[in-house]
Short mmCIF file of C-alpha atoms in Angstrom, two decimals:
data_model
loop_
_atom_site.label_atom_id
_atom_site.label_comp_id
_atom_site.label_asym_id
_atom_site.label_seq_id
_atom_site.Cartn_x
_atom_site.Cartn_y
_atom_site.Cartn_z
CA MET A 17 -32.18 -5.40 19.56
CA SER A 18 -32.35 -3.73 16.18
CA GLN A 19 -34.89 -1.07 17.14
CA LYS A 20 -33.62 2.34 16.05
CA HIS A 21 -32.92 4.85 18.82
CA GLN A 22 -34.10 8.41 18.40
CA ASN A 23 -31.42 10.95 19.29
CA SER A 24 -32.35 12.93 22.38
CA ASN A 25 -32.47 16.71 22.11
CA ASP A 26 -30.54 17.59 25.26
CA LEU A 27 -27.08 17.53 23.66
CA PRO A 28 -25.70 19.47 20.68
CA GLU A 29 -25.18 16.98 17.85
CA LYS A 30 -23.88 17.14 14.32
CA ASP A 31 -22.43 15.14 11.49
CA LEU A 32 -18.75 15.93 11.75
CA PRO A 33 -16.85 16.96 8.59
CA GLU A 34 -15.13 14.36 6.47
CA PRO A 35 -11.64 13.94 7.94
CA VAL A 36 -8.37 14.45 6.13
CA PRO A 37 -7.36 11.12 4.54
CA PRO A 38 -4.94 9.22 6.79
CA ASP A 39 -1.23 9.30 6.05
CA LEU A 40 -0.32 5.82 4.85
CA SER A 41 3.24 6.54 3.86
CA GLY A 42 5.47 3.67 4.83
CA GLN A 43 2.56 1.44 5.80
CA ASP A 44 3.08 -2.17 4.81
CA GLU A 45 0.33 -3.57 2.66
CA GLY A 46 1.05 -7.22 3.40
CA ASP A 47 -1.72 -9.43 2.03
CA ASP A 48 -4.33 -6.66 2.08
CA ASN A 49 -4.13 -6.31 -1.70
CA GLN A 50 -5.26 -9.82 -2.59
CA SER A 51 -8.82 -10.78 -3.36
CA THR A 52 -10.21 -14.17 -2.39
CA ASP A 53 -10.73 -14.75 -6.10
CA ASP A 54 -6.95 -14.54 -6.59
CA TYR A 55 -6.63 -17.98 -4.98
CA PHE A 56 -8.03 -19.90 -7.93
CA GLU A 57 -7.83 -19.86 -11.68
CA ARG A 58 -10.47 -20.74 -14.25
CA HIS A 59 -9.82 -22.22 -17.68
CA GLU A 60 -12.19 -22.85 -20.55
CA ILE A 61 -11.25 -25.22 -23.37
CA VAL A 62 -13.31 -25.98 -26.46
CA ALA A 63 -12.62 -29.36 -28.00
CA ASP A 64 -11.65 -29.15 -31.66
CA PRO A 65 -14.35 -30.19 -34.18
CA LYS A 66 -11.97 -32.95 -35.31
CA GLN A 67 -11.15 -34.04 -31.75
CA GLY A 68 -11.09 -37.82 -31.38
CA TYR A 69 -12.77 -39.41 -28.37
CA ILE A 70 -10.35 -39.27 -25.41
CA ARG A 71 -10.63 -39.60 -21.61
CA LEU A 72 -11.29 -36.26 -19.94
CA ASP A 73 -8.36 -36.51 -17.50
CA LYS A 74 -5.89 -37.27 -20.30
CA PHE A 75 -7.37 -34.48 -22.43
CA LEU A 76 -6.80 -31.94 -19.63
CA ILE A 77 -3.33 -33.18 -18.70
CA ASP A 78 -2.25 -32.64 -22.31
CA ARG A 79 -3.56 -29.06 -22.28
CA LEU A 80 -2.78 -27.75 -18.79
CA ALA A 81 0.83 -26.91 -18.09
CA ASN A 82 2.43 -28.17 -14.86
CA ARG A 83 -0.69 -30.05 -13.73
CA SER A 84 -0.21 -33.62 -12.65
CA ARG A 85 -2.68 -36.42 -13.31
CA ASN A 86 -3.55 -36.46 -9.60
CA LYS A 87 -4.39 -32.75 -9.62
CA VAL A 88 -6.55 -33.07 -12.68
CA GLN A 89 -8.38 -36.13 -11.34
CA ASN A 90 -8.88 -34.41 -7.97
CA ALA A 91 -10.44 -31.46 -9.76
CA ILE A 92 -12.82 -33.75 -11.67
CA ARG A 93 -13.83 -35.65 -8.51
CA ALA A 94 -14.33 -32.38 -6.64
CA GLY A 95 -16.80 -31.18 -9.25
CA SER A 96 -14.43 -28.44 -10.41
CA VAL A 97 -14.49 -29.66 -14.00
CA LYS A 98 -17.63 -29.38 -16.10
CA VAL A 99 -18.32 -30.46 -19.64
CA ASP A 100 -21.02 -28.40 -21.32
CA ASP A 101 -21.90 -27.15 -17.81
CA ARG A 102 -22.36 -30.69 -16.41
CA GLU A 103 -20.23 -32.55 -13.86
CA VAL A 104 -18.70 -35.73 -15.25
CA LYS A 105 -16.31 -38.52 -14.20
CA PRO A 106 -12.59 -38.74 -15.03
CA ASN A 107 -13.24 -41.44 -17.62
CA TYR A 108 -15.71 -39.30 -19.57
CA LYS A 109 -14.77 -39.30 -23.25
CA VAL A 110 -14.33 -35.80 -24.65
CA LYS A 111 -16.26 -35.26 -27.88
CA PRO A 112 -15.78 -32.70 -30.66
CA GLY A 113 -17.18 -29.30 -29.67
CA ASN A 114 -17.37 -30.04 -25.92
CA VAL A 115 -16.82 -26.93 -23.77
CA ILE A 116 -14.71 -27.90 -20.74
CA THR A 117 -14.39 -25.50 -17.80
CA ILE A 118 -12.04 -26.13 -14.90
CA VAL A 119 -11.45 -24.25 -11.63
CA LEU A 120 -8.10 -24.93 -9.99
CA PRO A 121 -6.53 -23.55 -6.80
CA LYS A 122 -3.30 -21.61 -7.12
CA SER A 123 -0.27 -22.72 -5.15
CA LEU A 124 1.44 -20.17 -2.92
CA GLU A 125 4.63 -22.18 -3.22
CA GLU A 126 4.76 -21.10 -6.85
CA VAL A 127 5.25 -17.51 -5.68
CA TYR A 128 6.70 -17.64 -2.16
CA ASP A 129 9.28 -19.74 -0.37
CA ILE A 130 7.25 -20.74 2.70
CA ALA A 131 9.44 -21.49 5.71
CA PRO A 132 7.86 -23.09 8.82
CA GLN A 133 7.82 -20.71 11.80
CA ASN A 134 6.73 -21.43 15.35
CA ILE A 135 3.81 -19.00 15.60
CA PRO A 136 0.88 -19.96 17.88
CA LEU A 137 -2.41 -20.86 16.18
CA ASP A 138 -5.93 -20.77 17.60
CA ILE A 139 -7.27 -23.96 16.01
CA VAL A 140 -11.06 -24.24 16.15
CA HIS A 141 -11.26 -27.56 14.27
CA GLU A 142 -8.85 -29.94 12.58
CA ASP A 143 -9.20 -33.25 10.76
CA ALA A 144 -7.42 -35.08 7.94
CA ASP A 145 -8.75 -32.70 5.28
CA VAL A 146 -9.14 -29.22 6.75
CA MET A 147 -8.17 -26.86 9.54
CA VAL A 148 -10.38 -24.03 10.76
CA ILE A 149 -8.44 -21.37 12.60
CA ASN A 150 -9.39 -18.17 14.42
CA LYS A 151 -6.96 -15.58 13.03
CA PRO A 152 -5.82 -12.88 15.46
CA TYR A 153 -5.24 -9.19 14.84
CA ASN A 154 -1.93 -8.14 13.25
CA LEU A 155 -1.27 -11.43 11.46
CA ALA A 156 -1.04 -11.42 7.66
CA VAL A 157 -2.34 -14.52 5.89
CA HIS A 158 0.68 -14.96 3.63
CA PRO A 159 3.88 -13.13 2.66
CA GLY A 160 3.59 -10.03 0.55
CA ALA A 161 4.97 -6.53 0.12
CA GLY A 162 6.87 -5.63 3.29
CA ILE A 163 5.99 -8.92 5.01
CA PRO A 164 8.43 -11.65 3.90
CA ASN A 165 7.51 -14.05 6.71
CA GLY A 166 5.84 -14.26 10.12
CA THR A 167 2.47 -14.99 8.49
CA LEU A 168 -0.35 -17.45 8.98
CA VAL A 169 1.03 -19.63 6.19
CA ASN A 170 4.37 -19.86 7.97
CA ALA A 171 2.58 -20.80 11.20
CA VAL A 172 0.51 -23.50 9.49
CA ALA A 173 3.63 -24.94 7.83
CA TRP A 174 5.20 -25.32 11.29
CA HIS A 175 2.06 -26.90 12.72
CA LEU A 176 1.85 -29.45 9.92
CA LYS A 177 5.50 -30.32 9.48
CA GLU A 178 5.27 -33.23 11.95
CA GLN A 179 1.92 -34.39 10.55
CA ILE A 180 2.72 -34.45 6.86
CA ASP A 181 3.97 -38.03 6.75
CA LYS A 182 1.08 -39.23 8.90
CA LEU A 183 -1.81 -37.80 6.88
CA PRO A 184 -4.09 -40.54 5.54
CA VAL A 185 -3.63 -40.84 1.81
CA LYS A 186 -6.77 -41.17 -0.27
CA GLU A 187 -6.65 -42.13 -3.91
CA GLY A 188 -5.19 -39.24 -5.83
CA ASN A 189 -4.35 -37.15 -2.76
CA GLU A 190 -1.06 -35.34 -2.41
CA PRO A 191 -0.89 -34.60 1.35
CA ASN A 192 2.26 -32.52 1.16
CA ARG A 193 1.23 -29.01 2.12
CA ALA A 194 -1.53 -26.79 3.44
CA GLY A 195 -3.56 -24.81 0.95
CA ILE A 196 -4.89 -21.27 1.35
CA VAL A 197 -8.16 -20.79 -0.53
CA HIS A 198 -9.28 -17.46 0.91
CA ARG A 199 -8.02 -14.69 3.15
CA ILE A 200 -8.99 -11.94 5.56
CA ASP A 201 -7.11 -8.70 6.03
CA LYS A 202 -4.11 -8.58 8.32
CA ASP A 203 -5.93 -6.52 10.97
CA THR A 204 -9.28 -8.30 10.65
CA THR A 205 -9.88 -11.17 13.05
CA GLY A 206 -11.85 -14.37 12.73
CA LEU A 207 -12.40 -17.69 11.02
CA MET A 208 -10.52 -19.13 8.06
CA VAL A 209 -10.51 -22.62 6.55
CA ILE A 210 -7.24 -24.18 5.35
CA ALA A 211 -7.03 -27.25 3.12
CA LYS A 212 -4.65 -30.01 4.20
CA ASN A 213 -4.42 -31.88 0.92
CA ASP A 214 -4.79 -31.27 -2.77
CA PHE A 215 -8.32 -32.70 -3.07
CA ALA A 216 -9.61 -30.55 -0.19
CA MET A 217 -7.94 -27.49 -1.67
CA THR A 218 -9.58 -28.08 -5.06
CA HIS A 219 -12.96 -28.82 -3.47
CA LEU A 220 -12.93 -25.64 -1.36
CA ALA A 221 -11.66 -23.48 -4.23
CA ARG A 222 -14.71 -24.54 -6.26
CA GLN A 223 -17.04 -23.58 -3.40
CA PHE A 224 -15.47 -20.14 -3.11
CA TYR A 225 -15.66 -19.71 -6.89
CA GLU A 226 -19.34 -20.63 -6.90
CA HIS A 227 -20.04 -18.40 -3.84
CA THR A 228 -21.56 -21.25 -1.82
CA ILE A 229 -19.38 -20.65 1.25
CA GLU A 230 -21.22 -19.06 4.17
CA ARG A 231 -19.23 -16.09 5.49
CA ARG A 232 -20.69 -13.74 8.08
CA TYR A 233 -18.77 -10.84 9.62
CA TRP A 234 -19.63 -8.58 12.54
CA ALA A 235 -18.68 -4.96 12.03
CA LEU A 236 -18.98 -1.82 14.16
CA VAL A 237 -19.55 1.14 11.84
CA TRP A 238 -19.82 4.89 12.23
CA GLY A 239 -23.31 6.34 12.05
CA ASP A 240 -26.87 5.29 12.83
CA VAL A 241 -27.79 3.14 9.83
CA ASP A 242 -31.16 4.26 8.48
CA ARG A 243 -32.58 0.78 7.79
CA ASP A 244 -32.48 -2.58 9.55
CA LYS A 245 -31.09 -4.51 6.59
CA GLY A 246 -29.97 -4.06 3.01
CA THR A 247 -27.69 -5.13 0.18
CA ILE A 248 -24.78 -3.22 -1.32
CA ARG A 249 -23.93 -3.92 -4.96
CA GLY A 250 -21.01 -2.09 -6.47
CA ASN A 251 -17.88 -2.93 -8.43
CA ILE A 252 -14.68 -2.63 -6.39
CA GLY A 253 -11.23 -1.74 -7.66
CA ARG A 254 -8.14 0.26 -6.84
CA ASN A 255 -8.57 3.96 -6.22
CA PRO A 256 -6.84 5.66 -9.20
CA ASN A 257 -5.75 8.52 -6.93
CA ASP A 258 -4.18 6.25 -4.30
CA ARG A 259 -3.22 2.71 -5.25
CA ARG A 260 -3.15 1.66 -1.58
CA LEU A 261 -6.90 2.19 -1.30
CA PHE A 262 -9.91 0.61 -2.97
CA MET A 263 -13.21 2.17 -3.94
CA VAL A 264 -16.66 1.48 -5.41
CA PHE A 265 -16.92 2.48 -9.07
CA PRO A 266 -20.18 3.97 -10.40
CA ASP A 267 -19.57 2.41 -13.81
CA ASP A 268 -20.03 -1.35 -14.01
CA GLU A 269 -17.26 -1.54 -16.58
CA ASP A 270 -14.66 -0.65 -13.92
CA GLY A 271 -13.57 -2.78 -10.97
CA LYS A 272 -14.89 -6.23 -10.06
CA TRP A 273 -18.49 -7.13 -9.27
CA ALA A 274 -19.13 -7.35 -5.51
CA VAL A 275 -22.19 -7.96 -3.32
CA THR A 276 -22.52 -7.51 0.46
CA HIS A 277 -25.71 -8.19 2.45
CA TRP A 278 -26.03 -6.56 5.88
CA ARG A 279 -28.42 -6.39 8.82
CA VAL A 280 -28.42 -4.36 12.02
CA LEU A 281 -27.64 -6.15 15.26
CA GLU A 282 -27.50 -3.24 17.73
CA ARG A 283 -27.56 0.56 17.66
CA PHE A 284 -25.44 2.97 19.74
CA TYR A 285 -26.68 6.40 18.53
CA TYR A 286 -23.49 7.28 16.64
CA CYS A 287 -22.31 3.77 15.83
CA THR A 288 -24.09 0.61 14.69
CA LEU A 289 -23.18 -3.04 15.12
CA ILE A 290 -24.08 -4.92 11.95
CA GLU A 291 -23.65 -8.37 10.43
CA CYS A 292 -22.39 -8.62 6.87
CA GLN A 293 -22.81 -11.67 4.66
CA LEU A 294 -20.50 -11.89 1.65
CA GLU A 295 -21.42 -13.19 -1.77
CA THR A 296 -18.06 -12.26 -3.27
CA GLY A 297 -14.55 -11.94 -1.86
CA ARG A 298 -13.06 -8.71 -3.17
CA THR A 299 -10.17 -6.88 -1.55
CA HIS A 300 -11.40 -4.73 1.37
CA GLN A 301 -14.96 -5.51 0.28
CA ILE A 302 -16.81 -4.85 3.54
CA ARG A 303 -14.65 -1.85 4.40
CA VAL A 304 -15.14 -0.23 1.00
CA HIS A 305 -18.81 -1.11 0.52
CA LEU A 306 -19.81 0.27 3.92
CA LYS A 307 -17.78 3.43 3.43
CA SER A 308 -19.54 3.94 0.09
CA ILE A 309 -22.91 4.22 1.88
CA GLY A 310 -21.53 6.57 4.55
CA HIS A 311 -20.76 4.06 7.29
CA THR A 312 -16.99 3.68 7.58
CA LEU A 313 -15.78 0.92 9.89
CA PHE A 314 -15.02 2.15 13.40
CA GLY A 315 -11.27 2.36 13.97
CA ASP A 316 -10.28 1.67 10.37
CA PRO A 317 -7.02 3.63 9.91
CA ARG A 318 -6.83 3.08 6.16
CA TYR A 319 -10.25 4.53 5.36
CA GLY A 320 -10.50 7.25 8.01
CA GLY A 321 -12.50 5.37 10.63
CA ASN A 322 -9.94 6.08 13.35
CA GLN A 323 -11.24 9.66 13.61
CA ILE A 324 -14.50 10.91 15.12
CA LEU A 325 -17.01 10.89 12.26
CA LYS A 326 -20.29 11.20 14.19
CA GLY A 327 -21.28 12.53 17.59
CA THR A 328 -21.48 15.58 19.82
CA LEU A 329 -19.20 18.55 20.41
CA TYR A 330 -18.73 17.82 24.11
CA SER A 331 -15.15 17.16 25.24
CA LYS A 332 -16.33 14.18 27.30
CA TYR A 333 -17.64 12.55 24.15
CA LYS A 334 -14.33 13.17 22.41
CA GLN A 335 -12.48 11.58 25.34
CA PHE A 336 -14.87 8.64 25.29
CA VAL A 337 -14.31 7.94 21.58
CA GLU A 338 -10.56 8.42 21.84
CA GLY A 339 -10.55 5.85 24.64
CA CYS A 340 -12.44 3.40 22.43
CA LEU A 341 -10.04 3.97 19.55
CA ALA A 342 -7.08 3.36 21.85
CA LEU A 343 -8.62 0.01 22.84
CA LEU A 344 -9.19 -0.94 19.20
CA PRO A 345 -6.32 0.34 17.01
CA ARG A 346 -7.72 -1.35 13.89
CA GLN A 347 -10.94 -1.81 11.93
CA ALA A 348 -13.77 -3.27 14.03
CA LEU A 349 -14.32 -6.28 11.79
CA HIS A 350 -14.51 -9.95 12.77
CA ALA A 351 -15.17 -13.03 10.61
CA LYS A 352 -17.66 -14.63 12.98
CA VAL A 353 -19.31 -17.45 10.99
CA LEU A 354 -17.87 -19.82 8.41
CA GLY A 355 -19.82 -22.64 6.78
CA PHE A 356 -18.95 -24.96 3.90
CA LYS A 357 -19.39 -28.44 2.46
CA HIS A 358 -16.71 -30.65 4.01
CA PRO A 359 -14.44 -32.02 1.27
CA GLY A 360 -14.04 -35.38 3.00
CA THR A 361 -17.54 -36.14 4.27
CA GLY A 362 -19.70 -34.10 1.91
CA GLU A 363 -21.64 -32.78 4.92
CA HIS A 364 -22.28 -29.09 5.60
CA VAL A 365 -20.22 -27.85 8.55
CA ARG A 366 -20.56 -24.49 10.28
CA PHE A 367 -18.28 -22.75 12.77
CA GLU A 368 -18.76 -19.64 14.90
CA SER A 369 -16.22 -17.69 16.94
CA ASP A 370 -16.50 -15.20 19.79
CA LEU A 371 -15.64 -11.56 19.23
CA PRO A 372 -12.02 -10.73 20.15
CA ALA A 373 -11.48 -8.98 23.47
CA ASP A 374 -10.66 -5.55 21.98
CA MET A 375 -13.78 -5.39 19.84
CA GLN A 376 -15.98 -6.77 22.62
CA ALA A 377 -14.61 -4.17 25.06
CA VAL A 378 -15.43 -1.30 22.69
CA ILE A 379 -18.94 -2.60 22.10
CA GLU A 380 -19.51 -2.80 25.86
CA ARG A 381 -18.36 0.81 26.20
CA TRP A 382 -20.85 1.89 23.56
CA ARG A 383 -23.59 -0.01 25.38
CA ASP A 384 -22.70 1.85 28.57
CA TYR A 385 -22.79 5.11 26.63
CA VAL A 386 -26.32 4.34 25.39
CA GLN A 387 -27.47 3.56 28.93
CA SER A 388 -26.00 6.80 30.25
CA ARG A 389 -27.79 8.75 27.50
CA LYS A 390 -31.07 7.08 28.41
CA GLY A 391 -30.47 7.98 32.05
CA GLN A 392 -29.93 11.65 31.17
CA SER A 393 -33.16 11.80 29.15
CA ALA A 394 -35.27 9.97 31.76
#
């Protein structure tokens, strides 16, 4: 399926000029400006040379503001606390010179007043510890600039409000809210995991921090990618000329380190269906990385993918692409696979979701286009 098609010579073809950047004035950013890494915080503490022997949990409670004993003990049990780069138990006695690192999830409630709202959810899996949902198009993950409510977080709060008092309480758990530990853009579809208690939230935050979560996205991009697979490495940060956009920086001292692996799934002459596997979770990572190698996401209004970037000069081709863009008024990006170590069972779990109808319809149209081209050249 990943064999590269050779362009036939019976139609005039060209690489179309780079389009004028889209007008984003007045466009709400919502949660599009938050990196997955913004959902946790990391602390490093070096025990004083004169430090007396003291239990690790008590040591951390004394040094971390607004962190309860339960939260600290959850973090230790989840493996999110290391002493001299080793996992230890809560009763470990801190010694002089120990280097203690701790990764903790951030609480959205510290920033936003989350009100439950009756918004339908496509729940793929749910148990006492986690929910896996299939996020639709045009739903922000949490409130942000221009989006005070009507988000996934509001929907989850509504879904859980009748369950909260019924959640099984494990030692040290605080089953009082759902926890967001990663995100996908408002107009990207696909799988997300949500923690249902403090231990699960801490456990998942550590996995995202250590990049052990399996995340695979399917993307339709402009252009016939010249290889069958590859890796993009490039620091990502805000575009200094337009703060609403992000870009890859040539200098490693700018932006944040980001890595995206990709492989071709199917070719359509002027577009390519690829799978992307993330190592990191930077803002707009797939969209920006792929644009940096000349393969902007099909339909992406923010980065110019909603204009014809590759193809022929024929008016029928223009009508064909415009029809596809009308079917898919967003970036063609879907979070298809999500795998992680379950906080409650310790087992690896993996979920996969079907492509949304709009993206599937556009892919089918491109398949038909390929078949018609083959028919013309036969």
